[in-house]
Coordinates of C-alpha atoms in Angstrom, one line a residue:
Chain A
M1 CA 89.2 145.6 106.9
T2 CA 86.6 148.1 107.6
T3 CA 87.7 150.5 110.3
V4 CA 84.9 151.5 112.6
S5 CA 85.1 155.1 113.6
P6 CA 84.4 155.8 117.3
A7 CA 82.0 158.5 116.2
N8 CA 79.6 155.7 115.1
P9 CA 77.4 154.8 118.0
A10 CA 76.4 151.5 116.4
A11 CA 80.0 150.4 116.2
A12 CA 80.5 148.7 119.5
P13 CA 77.5 146.4 119.5
R14 CA 78.2 145.6 115.8
R15 CA 81.7 144.6 116.6
A16 CA 80.5 142.4 119.4
S17 CA 78.0 140.6 117.2
R18 CA 80.7 140.1 114.6
W19 CA 82.9 138.4 117.2
R20 CA 80.0 136.2 118.3
M21 CA 79.4 135.2 114.7
L22 CA 83.1 134.3 114.2
L23 CA 82.9 132.2 117.3
W24 CA 79.9 130.3 116.0
Q25 CA 81.6 129.8 112.7
L26 CA 84.6 128.4 114.5
L27 CA 82.4 126.1 116.5
G28 CA 80.8 124.9 113.3
L29 CA 84.1 124.1 111.8
L30 CA 85.3 122.2 114.9
L31 CA 82.0 120.2 114.9
L32 CA 82.5 119.3 111.3
L33 CA 86.1 118.2 111.9
A34 CA 84.9 116.1 114.9
L35 CA 82.3 114.5 112.7
W36 CA 84.8 113.8 110.0
W37 CA 87.2 112.3 112.6
L38 CA 84.4 110.2 114.1
V39 CA 83.4 108.8 110.7
T40 CA 86.9 108.0 109.5
D41 CA 89.2 107.3 112.5
V42 CA 86.7 106.1 115.1
L43 CA 83.9 104.3 113.3
R44 CA 85.9 103.5 110.1
L45 CA 82.8 103.6 108.0
Y46 CA 84.9 104.0 104.8
P47 CA 88.2 102.6 103.8
P48 CA 91.0 105.3 103.8
Y49 CA 91.3 105.1 100.0
V50 CA 87.7 106.2 99.7
F51 CA 87.5 108.7 102.6
P52 CA 90.7 109.5 104.4
S53 CA 90.9 110.8 107.9
P54 CA 91.5 114.5 108.8
R55 CA 95.0 113.5 109.9
A56 CA 95.9 112.1 106.5
V57 CA 94.6 115.2 104.7
W58 CA 96.6 117.4 107.1
T59 CA 99.7 115.4 106.3
E60 CA 99.2 116.0 102.6
I61 CA 98.6 119.7 103.2
S62 CA 101.8 120.0 105.4
Y63 CA 103.9 118.1 102.9
G64 CA 102.5 120.1 100.0
L65 CA 102.8 123.5 101.6
W66 CA 105.8 123.6 103.8
G67 CA 107.5 120.1 103.5
T68 CA 111.2 120.2 102.8
G69 CA 111.7 116.8 101.0
P70 CA 112.7 116.8 97.4
Q71 CA 109.2 116.1 96.2
D72 CA 107.5 118.5 98.7
G73 CA 106.0 121.9 98.2
K74 CA 104.0 120.8 95.2
L75 CA 100.8 122.2 96.5
L76 CA 102.5 125.6 97.0
A77 CA 103.8 125.6 93.5
A78 CA 100.4 124.6 92.2
I79 CA 98.8 127.5 94.2
G80 CA 101.3 129.9 92.7
N81 CA 100.7 128.8 89.2
S82 CA 96.9 128.7 89.5
L83 CA 96.8 132.1 91.1
R84 CA 98.9 133.6 88.5
R85 CA 96.7 132.1 85.8
V86 CA 93.5 133.2 87.3
L87 CA 94.7 136.7 88.0
V88 CA 95.9 137.2 84.4
G89 CA 92.7 135.7 83.1
Y90 CA 90.5 137.7 85.5
A91 CA 92.3 140.9 84.6
I92 CA 91.8 140.3 80.9
A93 CA 88.2 139.3 81.5
V94 CA 87.4 142.4 83.5
L95 CA 89.0 144.7 80.8
L96 CA 87.2 142.9 78.0
G97 CA 84.0 142.6 79.9
G98 CA 84.1 146.2 80.8
L99 CA 84.6 147.2 77.2
V100 CA 81.9 145.0 75.8
G101 CA 79.6 146.1 78.7
L102 CA 80.2 149.8 77.9
L103 CA 79.5 149.2 74.2
M104 CA 76.3 147.3 75.0
G105 CA 75.2 149.9 77.4
A106 CA 75.7 152.6 74.8
W107 CA 74.2 150.8 71.9
R108 CA 70.9 149.1 72.1
L109 CA 71.3 147.0 69.0
L110 CA 74.4 145.4 70.5
R111 CA 72.7 144.9 73.8
E112 CA 69.8 143.0 72.2
T113 CA 71.9 140.8 70.0
V114 CA 75.3 140.1 71.7
G115 CA 73.8 140.5 75.1
A116 CA 71.3 137.7 74.4
Y117 CA 74.0 135.4 73.2
L118 CA 76.2 136.2 76.2
T119 CA 73.4 135.2 78.5
G120 CA 73.1 131.9 76.6
I121 CA 76.8 131.2 76.7
Q122 CA 76.8 131.9 80.4
S123 CA 74.5 129.0 81.0
V124 CA 77.0 126.6 79.4
P125 CA 79.3 125.1 82.0
S126 CA 82.9 126.2 81.5
I127 CA 84.1 122.6 81.3
A128 CA 82.1 122.2 78.1
F129 CA 84.4 124.7 76.4
V130 CA 87.6 122.8 77.4
P131 CA 87.7 120.3 74.5
F132 CA 87.2 123.2 72.0
A133 CA 89.9 125.2 73.7
I134 CA 92.3 122.2 73.6
L135 CA 91.7 121.7 69.9
F136 CA 92.1 125.4 69.2
F137 CA 95.1 126.3 71.4
G138 CA 96.6 122.9 72.2
L139 CA 97.2 121.2 75.5
N140 CA 98.6 124.3 77.2
E141 CA 98.1 127.2 79.4
R142 CA 96.4 129.3 76.7
A143 CA 93.6 126.7 76.5
V144 CA 93.0 127.2 80.3
L145 CA 93.2 130.9 80.0
F146 CA 90.7 131.0 77.2
V147 CA 88.1 129.2 79.4
V148 CA 88.9 131.5 82.3
I149 CA 88.5 134.6 80.3
L150 CA 85.4 133.4 78.5
E151 CA 83.7 132.6 81.9
G152 CA 85.0 135.8 83.5
F153 CA 84.1 138.4 81.0
I154 CA 80.4 137.6 80.5
P155 CA 79.2 138.5 84.0
V156 CA 81.3 141.7 83.9
A157 CA 79.9 142.6 80.5
L158 CA 76.3 141.9 81.6
A159 CA 76.8 143.7 84.9
V160 CA 78.3 146.8 83.2
S161 CA 75.6 147.1 80.5
G162 CA 72.9 146.3 83.0
A163 CA 74.2 148.8 85.5
L164 CA 74.4 151.5 82.8
M165 CA 70.7 150.7 81.9
N166 CA 69.6 151.0 85.5
V167 CA 71.1 154.4 86.1
P168 CA 68.2 156.6 87.3
P169 CA 67.0 158.8 84.4
A170 CA 67.2 161.8 86.6
L171 CA 70.9 161.5 86.8
R172 CA 71.2 161.1 83.0
I173 CA 69.1 164.2 82.5
A174 CA 71.0 166.2 85.1
G175 CA 74.2 165.2 83.4
R176 CA 73.0 166.3 80.0
T177 CA 71.7 169.6 81.5
L178 CA 75.1 170.2 82.9
G179 CA 76.6 169.8 79.5
A180 CA 77.9 166.2 79.5
S181 CA 77.3 164.1 76.4
G182 CA 78.5 161.0 74.7
L183 CA 81.6 159.5 76.2
G184 CA 81.8 162.2 78.8
L185 CA 78.3 161.4 80.0
T186 CA 79.1 157.7 80.2
T187 CA 82.4 158.0 82.0
G188 CA 81.6 161.1 84.1
V189 CA 78.1 160.4 85.2
L190 CA 76.7 157.0 84.3
L191 CA 79.7 154.8 85.1
P192 CA 80.4 156.2 88.6
S193 CA 76.7 155.8 89.5
A194 CA 76.9 152.2 88.2
V195 CA 79.8 151.2 90.4
P196 CA 77.9 149.2 93.0
S197 CA 76.2 147.0 90.4
I198 CA 79.4 146.6 88.5
L199 CA 81.2 145.4 91.7
T200 CA 78.5 142.7 92.1
G201 CA 79.4 141.6 88.5
L202 CA 83.1 141.6 89.3
R203 CA 82.4 139.3 92.3
T204 CA 80.4 136.9 90.2
A205 CA 83.0 137.0 87.5
W206 CA 85.7 136.0 90.1
S207 CA 83.8 132.9 91.2
F208 CA 83.1 132.0 87.6
A209 CA 86.7 132.5 86.6
W210 CA 88.1 130.5 89.6
R211 CA 85.8 127.6 88.9
A212 CA 86.6 127.6 85.2
L213 CA 90.3 127.6 86.0
V214 CA 90.1 124.5 88.2
G215 CA 87.9 122.8 85.6
G216 CA 90.3 123.7 82.8
E217 CA 93.4 122.7 84.7
L218 CA 91.8 119.3 85.6
L219 CA 91.5 118.5 81.9
V220 CA 94.7 120.2 80.7
S221 CA 97.0 119.0 83.5
A222 CA 100.3 119.5 81.9
S223 CA 102.0 121.8 84.4
A224 CA 101.9 122.2 88.2
S225 CA 98.4 123.5 89.1
L226 CA 95.6 122.8 91.5
G227 CA 93.7 121.0 88.8
A228 CA 96.7 118.8 88.1
Q229 CA 97.1 118.0 91.8
L230 CA 93.5 116.8 91.8
E231 CA 94.2 114.6 88.8
I232 CA 97.4 113.2 90.3
G233 CA 95.7 112.5 93.6
R234 CA 93.0 110.6 91.6
N235 CA 95.5 108.8 89.5
T236 CA 97.6 107.6 92.4
A237 CA 94.6 106.6 94.6
N238 CA 95.6 109.4 97.0
M239 CA 92.2 110.6 98.2
A240 CA 93.9 112.6 101.0
L241 CA 95.6 114.7 98.3
V242 CA 92.3 115.2 96.5
I243 CA 90.6 116.4 99.6
A244 CA 93.6 118.6 100.6
T245 CA 93.4 120.2 97.1
I246 CA 89.6 120.7 97.3
L247 CA 90.0 122.4 100.7
I248 CA 92.7 124.7 99.3
I249 CA 90.6 125.6 96.2
G250 CA 87.7 126.4 98.5
I251 CA 89.7 128.5 100.9
I252 CA 91.3 130.5 98.2
G253 CA 88.0 131.0 96.4
G254 CA 86.3 132.0 99.6
L255 CA 89.1 134.4 100.6
F256 CA 88.9 136.3 97.4
D257 CA 85.2 136.3 97.4
S258 CA 85.0 137.8 100.9
L259 CA 87.6 140.4 99.9
L260 CA 85.5 141.5 97.0
R261 CA 82.4 141.2 99.2
A262 CA 83.9 143.6 101.8
L263 CA 84.8 146.0 99.0
E264 CA 81.3 145.8 97.6
A265 CA 79.8 146.4 101.1
R266 CA 82.0 149.4 101.6
V267 CA 81.1 150.9 98.3
R268 CA 77.4 150.3 98.8
R269 CA 77.6 152.0 102.2
D270 CA 79.5 154.9 100.6
Y271 CA 76.8 155.2 98.0
G272 CA 74.1 155.2 100.6
L273 CA 72.7 151.9 99.4
E274 CA 73.1 150.1 102.7
V275 CA 71.1 151.5 105.6
T276 CA 73.1 151.3 108.9
Q277 CA 70.5 150.8 111.6
Chain B
M1 CA 103.8 74.3 82.4
T2 CA 105.4 74.5 85.9
R3 CA 104.5 78.1 85.9
T4 CA 100.9 77.3 85.3
L5 CA 101.0 74.8 88.1
T6 CA 102.6 77.3 90.4
I7 CA 99.7 79.7 89.7
L8 CA 97.2 77.0 90.3
T9 CA 98.6 76.0 93.7
A10 CA 99.0 79.7 94.4
A11 CA 95.4 80.4 93.9
A12 CA 94.5 77.4 96.0
L13 CA 96.6 78.8 98.8
L14 CA 94.7 82.1 98.7
T15 CA 92.3 80.9 101.4
P16 CA 93.2 78.8 104.4
T17 CA 89.6 77.6 104.6
A18 CA 87.4 76.7 101.8
Q19 CA 84.4 78.9 101.7
A20 CA 81.1 78.7 99.9
Q21 CA 81.4 79.8 96.3
N22 CA 79.1 82.8 96.3
A23 CA 79.9 84.7 93.2
T24 CA 77.8 84.1 90.1
T25 CA 79.6 86.7 88.0
V26 CA 83.3 87.5 87.6
R27 CA 83.9 91.1 86.8
L28 CA 87.1 91.6 84.7
G29 CA 88.8 94.9 84.0
F30 CA 91.5 95.4 81.3
F31 CA 92.7 97.9 78.6
P32 CA 92.5 97.6 74.8
N33 CA 96.3 97.5 74.4
L34 CA 98.6 94.8 73.2
T35 CA 100.3 94.8 76.6
H36 CA 96.9 93.4 77.8
A37 CA 97.0 90.8 75.0
P38 CA 96.3 87.8 77.4
A39 CA 93.0 89.5 78.3
L40 CA 92.2 90.1 74.6
V41 CA 93.0 86.5 73.7
G42 CA 91.2 85.0 76.7
L43 CA 88.1 87.0 75.7
E44 CA 88.2 86.5 72.0
K45 CA 89.0 82.7 72.3
G46 CA 86.5 82.2 75.0
Y47 CA 89.1 80.8 77.4
F48 CA 87.8 82.8 80.4
Q49 CA 84.2 82.0 80.0
K50 CA 84.9 78.3 79.5
A51 CA 87.1 78.1 82.6
L52 CA 84.6 79.9 84.7
G53 CA 81.8 77.4 83.9
S54 CA 78.5 78.5 85.1
A55 CA 79.7 81.8 86.5
K56 CA 79.2 84.6 84.1
L57 CA 82.1 86.7 82.8
D58 CA 81.5 90.4 82.8
S59 CA 84.4 92.2 81.2
R60 CA 84.9 95.9 81.1
E61 CA 87.5 97.9 79.2
F62 CA 89.2 100.9 80.7
V63 CA 91.5 103.5 79.0
S64 CA 93.7 104.1 82.0
G65 CA 94.7 102.5 85.3
T66 CA 93.1 105.4 87.1
T67 CA 89.5 104.6 86.1
L68 CA 90.2 100.9 86.5
M69 CA 91.5 101.4 90.0
E70 CA 88.5 103.6 90.9
A71 CA 86.2 100.8 89.8
F72 CA 88.3 98.4 91.7
A73 CA 88.2 100.5 94.9
A74 CA 84.5 100.8 94.6
G75 CA 84.3 97.0 94.5
Q76 CA 83.0 96.9 90.9
I77 CA 85.9 94.8 89.6
D78 CA 87.0 91.4 90.9
I79 CA 90.0 90.6 88.6
A80 CA 92.0 93.1 86.6
Y81 CA 94.8 93.4 84.1
V82 CA 96.6 96.6 85.1
G83 CA 100.0 98.3 85.1
P84 CA 102.2 98.0 88.1
G85 CA 102.0 101.7 88.8
P86 CA 98.3 101.9 89.7
A87 CA 98.5 98.5 91.4
I88 CA 101.3 99.6 93.6
N89 CA 99.6 102.9 94.5
G90 CA 96.4 101.1 95.2
A91 CA 98.2 98.6 97.4
A92 CA 100.0 101.4 99.2
R93 CA 96.7 103.1 100.0
G94 CA 95.3 99.9 101.5
M95 CA 93.1 98.7 98.7
P96 CA 92.3 95.0 99.2
L97 CA 94.3 93.7 96.3
Q98 CA 96.6 90.8 95.6
I99 CA 99.0 90.4 92.7
V100 CA 98.4 86.9 91.3
A101 CA 100.2 86.7 88.0
G102 CA 102.2 88.6 85.4
A103 CA 100.8 89.3 82.0
S104 CA 103.3 91.2 79.9
E105 CA 106.8 92.7 80.2
A106 CA 108.4 95.6 78.3
G107 CA 106.1 96.7 75.4
A108 CA 106.3 100.4 75.8
V109 CA 108.3 102.7 73.4
L110 CA 109.2 106.3 73.1
I111 CA 108.1 107.7 69.7
A112 CA 108.7 111.3 68.5
R113 CA 106.5 113.1 65.9
K114 CA 108.4 113.1 62.6
D115 CA 108.7 116.9 62.4
S116 CA 109.4 117.5 66.1
G117 CA 113.2 117.5 65.6
I118 CA 113.7 115.0 68.3
R119 CA 116.3 112.3 67.6
T120 CA 117.6 111.4 71.0
Y121 CA 116.3 111.4 74.6
K122 CA 118.3 114.7 75.1
D123 CA 116.2 116.4 72.5
L124 CA 113.1 116.0 74.7
A125 CA 114.2 119.3 76.4
G126 CA 111.5 121.9 75.9
K127 CA 109.1 119.5 74.2
R128 CA 105.7 118.2 75.0
V129 CA 105.5 114.5 75.8
A130 CA 102.3 112.5 76.1
V131 CA 101.8 109.6 78.6
P132 CA 98.6 107.6 79.0
S133 CA 97.8 109.3 82.3
L134 CA 99.7 111.1 85.1
G135 CA 101.0 108.6 87.6
N136 CA 100.6 105.6 85.4
T137 CA 103.4 103.1 84.5
Q138 CA 104.6 105.0 81.4
D139 CA 104.5 108.4 83.2
I140 CA 106.7 107.1 86.0
S141 CA 109.3 105.5 83.6
L142 CA 109.3 108.7 81.5
R143 CA 110.1 110.8 84.6
H144 CA 112.9 108.4 85.4
L145 CA 114.2 108.5 81.9
L146 CA 114.2 112.3 82.0
K147 CA 116.1 112.3 85.2
E148 CA 118.8 110.1 83.7
Q149 CA 119.1 112.6 80.9
G150 CA 119.4 115.5 83.4
L151 CA 115.9 116.7 82.4
K152 CA 112.8 117.5 84.4
A153 CA 109.1 117.7 83.9
Q154 CA 107.7 121.3 83.9
A155 CA 105.6 120.6 87.0
D156 CA 108.9 119.7 88.8
G157 CA 110.6 122.9 87.7
G158 CA 112.0 121.6 84.4
N159 CA 111.1 122.3 80.8
V160 CA 109.6 119.0 79.5
T161 CA 105.8 119.2 79.5
V162 CA 104.4 115.8 80.4
T163 CA 100.7 115.7 79.4
P164 CA 98.2 112.9 79.7
V165 CA 96.6 111.6 76.4
A166 CA 94.9 108.3 76.1
P167 CA 97.1 106.0 73.9
A168 CA 94.5 105.6 71.1
D169 CA 94.2 109.4 71.0
V170 CA 97.9 110.0 70.6
I171 CA 97.6 109.3 66.8
A172 CA 95.2 112.3 66.5
A173 CA 97.3 114.4 68.9
F174 CA 100.4 113.7 66.7
A175 CA 98.5 114.6 63.5
A176 CA 97.4 117.9 65.1
G177 CA 100.9 118.6 66.3
R178 CA 99.6 118.9 69.9
V179 CA 102.4 116.7 71.3
D180 CA 106.0 116.2 70.2
A181 CA 106.6 112.7 71.6
T182 CA 105.0 110.0 73.6
L183 CA 105.9 107.1 75.8
V184 CA 103.1 104.6 74.8
P185 CA 102.3 100.9 75.3
E186 CA 102.1 98.8 72.2
P187 CA 100.5 98.5 69.6
W188 CA 100.2 102.3 69.5
G189 CA 104.0 102.8 69.3
A190 CA 104.2 100.5 66.2
V191 CA 101.2 102.2 64.7
L192 CA 102.8 105.7 65.1
E193 CA 106.1 104.3 63.7
A194 CA 104.2 102.9 60.7
Q195 CA 102.9 106.4 60.1
G196 CA 106.4 107.7 59.7
H197 CA 107.0 108.9 63.2
R198 CA 110.4 108.2 64.8
L199 CA 111.3 105.5 67.3
I200 CA 113.5 107.2 69.9
G201 CA 113.6 104.6 72.6
N202 CA 112.7 101.0 72.2
E203 CA 111.3 98.7 74.9
K204 CA 114.8 97.9 76.1
T205 CA 116.3 101.3 76.4
V206 CA 113.3 102.8 78.1
W207 CA 114.0 101.2 81.5
R208 CA 115.9 98.3 83.0
G209 CA 116.9 96.8 79.7
G210 CA 113.3 95.8 79.1
Q211 CA 113.2 93.6 82.2
Y212 CA 110.2 95.0 83.8
P213 CA 106.5 94.1 84.1
T214 CA 104.1 96.3 82.1
T215 CA 100.9 94.5 82.9
I216 CA 100.1 92.3 85.9
V217 CA 97.0 90.5 87.1
I218 CA 95.4 91.6 90.4
V219 CA 92.4 90.2 92.3
N220 CA 90.2 91.8 94.9
T221 CA 91.4 90.0 98.1
K222 CA 87.8 89.6 99.4
F223 CA 86.6 88.1 96.1
A224 CA 89.6 85.7 96.0
Q225 CA 88.9 84.6 99.6
A226 CA 85.3 83.9 98.9
N227 CA 85.8 82.4 95.4
P228 CA 89.2 80.6 95.3
A229 CA 87.9 78.1 92.7
L230 CA 86.9 80.9 90.3
V231 CA 90.2 82.6 90.7
T232 CA 92.1 79.4 90.1
A233 CA 90.0 78.7 87.0
F234 CA 90.6 82.3 85.7
L235 CA 94.3 82.0 86.3
K236 CA 94.4 78.8 84.4
A237 CA 92.6 80.4 81.4
H238 CA 95.1 83.4 81.7
A239 CA 98.0 81.0 81.6
D240 CA 96.5 79.3 78.5
A241 CA 96.1 82.7 76.8
V242 CA 99.8 83.5 77.6
A243 CA 100.8 80.1 76.3
Y244 CA 98.8 80.7 73.1
L245 CA 100.4 84.1 72.5
N246 CA 103.9 82.5 72.9
K247 CA 103.2 79.3 70.9
S248 CA 101.3 80.6 68.0
P249 CA 102.1 84.3 67.7
A250 CA 100.8 84.5 64.1
A251 CA 97.4 83.2 65.0
A252 CA 97.4 85.2 68.2
R253 CA 97.9 88.4 66.2
T254 CA 94.7 87.9 64.3
V255 CA 92.9 87.2 67.5
V256 CA 94.3 90.3 69.2
N257 CA 93.6 92.4 66.2
N258 CA 89.9 91.3 66.0
E259 CA 89.4 92.1 69.7
L260 CA 91.3 95.5 69.4
E261 CA 89.1 96.5 66.4
K262 CA 86.0 95.5 68.3
L263 CA 87.1 97.6 71.3
T264 CA 88.7 100.7 69.8
G265 CA 87.2 100.8 66.3
Q266 CA 90.8 101.0 65.0
K267 CA 92.1 98.3 62.7
V268 CA 95.8 97.7 63.1
D269 CA 97.8 96.4 60.2
L270 CA 99.0 92.8 61.0
R271 CA 102.6 93.6 60.1
V272 CA 102.4 96.6 62.5
L273 CA 101.0 94.4 65.2
Q274 CA 103.8 91.9 64.6
R275 CA 106.4 94.6 65.2
A276 CA 104.6 95.6 68.3
M277 CA 104.4 92.0 69.5
V278 CA 108.1 91.4 69.1
R279 CA 108.7 94.3 71.6
T280 CA 106.3 92.7 74.2
R281 CA 106.9 89.6 76.2
F282 CA 104.0 87.6 77.5
T283 CA 104.5 85.8 80.8
T284 CA 102.7 84.7 83.9
R285 CA 105.8 85.4 86.0
V286 CA 106.0 88.3 88.4
D287 CA 109.3 90.0 88.9
L288 CA 109.3 91.2 92.4
D289 CA 112.7 92.9 92.1
A290 CA 111.4 94.9 89.1
L291 CA 108.2 95.8 91.0
N292 CA 110.3 97.0 93.9
D293 CA 112.5 99.1 91.6
Y294 CA 109.3 100.4 90.1
A295 CA 107.9 101.4 93.5
A296 CA 111.1 103.3 94.2
L297 CA 110.7 105.2 90.9
N298 CA 107.1 106.0 92.0
V299 CA 108.6 107.6 95.1
E300 CA 111.2 109.4 93.0
A301 CA 108.4 110.8 90.8
G302 CA 106.7 112.1 93.9
Y303 CA 103.6 110.0 93.6
A304 CA 104.2 108.1 96.8
R305 CA 106.2 108.7 100.0
N306 CA 107.5 105.2 100.6
V307 CA 107.9 101.8 99.0
P308 CA 105.3 99.5 100.3
D309 CA 106.2 95.9 101.2
L310 CA 105.1 94.4 97.9
K311 CA 105.8 90.9 99.1
A312 CA 102.7 91.2 101.3
F313 CA 100.6 91.8 98.2
L314 CA 102.2 88.9 96.2
L315 CA 101.0 85.3 96.5
P316 CA 103.7 83.5 98.5
S317 CA 104.1 80.8 95.8
L318 CA 104.8 83.4 93.2
L319 CA 108.0 84.3 95.0
K320 CA 111.1 82.5 93.6

């Protein structure tokens, strides 16, 4: 991801320590798998319909992702649908959140009214909005999207307005002195300097949106989705499918998060906010 | 009467050795549907409690087989009235359950909302159809019905949206226009029909000419082994409830209605209940062939990979 230039003297040891960390992480994963295998296959502490073995979960994953039977590949289809939904919802949430954040940053009245409400709404778990969304939109994709957008746009809006507020006054004054004002000042001076904080907001928004998506899909399980897979696994006493789906949800969520995290780190370094030893 | 006796001897055969009776409570699970009428009658008429003697009856209602089977898996339910779908899935995953009797057959109909434009099964294309829950008995028969019509659920790449809605909530979902049709157990089908919605498929055309179990009685194997006398007593009361439903349907309707109102808060018109009851057969018989066909549909719907050997879960004496 981040290419290390040979000119950087700290690069070699940093790369070495990164590999060592990866090794530790791998070891931890193996340990966890071994423990899981021990509890289920060896000690049989739980019946398989309560806690299935790693092998059973792997079977579900392999059937669901690259199986070739007539009923196989359902997890893959679910991932496709869920990703499409979250990306659409997230994109709308970022645009909407950005707009609301800009307005709040520029207008104090809005910041102190709407901003306060948004903070309140943010503390309500997304799943609480699902019944409302179902009544409003019906048992369909729009209800799920509504919850995703609602959850996603708030952290973006708060991050954008907060970041705009935290721009050092010197920059603002310098911008004014150089002739920028109004929208020009916001887009040309304030926004660029607020990028690192905004990125943090985007990352929070991602994890909120992803969680809201799965919660929404769980309750509105009309079409193929990760949430529906959880529900089907539950309904058919297939705990292996439930765990397989949970793992996939975690892996996808984590992957996107680390992608955004890398972007954030890169930007923070470029902005001189991260001190490299 | 011979059936009752079969069940009695069957329960006696549950354990090779008589063990100490250690349960003081029998925990019963069921749904507030007409297809679970033997449970409703047994409760309302006090058959179960009388048969169990000093053991206390603790009955709990569930809205779907899912939650019931979860409670069953967690060891919180000893005896349950449940659809064959959840029972077969539970058995296939190794839950300690045994099928001990039948309770009802047929009793599920396909109803379309009056302004949905649906008149035949074919018209379900592009529509939204409610089932009690994904993977339940009605969901699986709906998927088979769609397949017979050359249709497919959206999740399988087709254009029919199959969505889970609790049967008692379907009335509200129809009123709000959220679903276009539903495959529901009775009495909810008859209730919707009485509200002017259209009957598209009756209990006979939905599957197998109506020759299929809708509700069966299962027991926790461990409970049955430890308490054979309680299971025998319960099954006798169950057989009595079934006999009552068949012998005095008019009186049974009132009994069922009272219990339904207590459980769901919804009062069903007695004439509506009569129509629903005509579409449901009450029996203690278990049709193994139908159960096997059903398990095959379960595989067809993608909810299981293979048909379990159901004979192993059935009491030997229940086999014809």
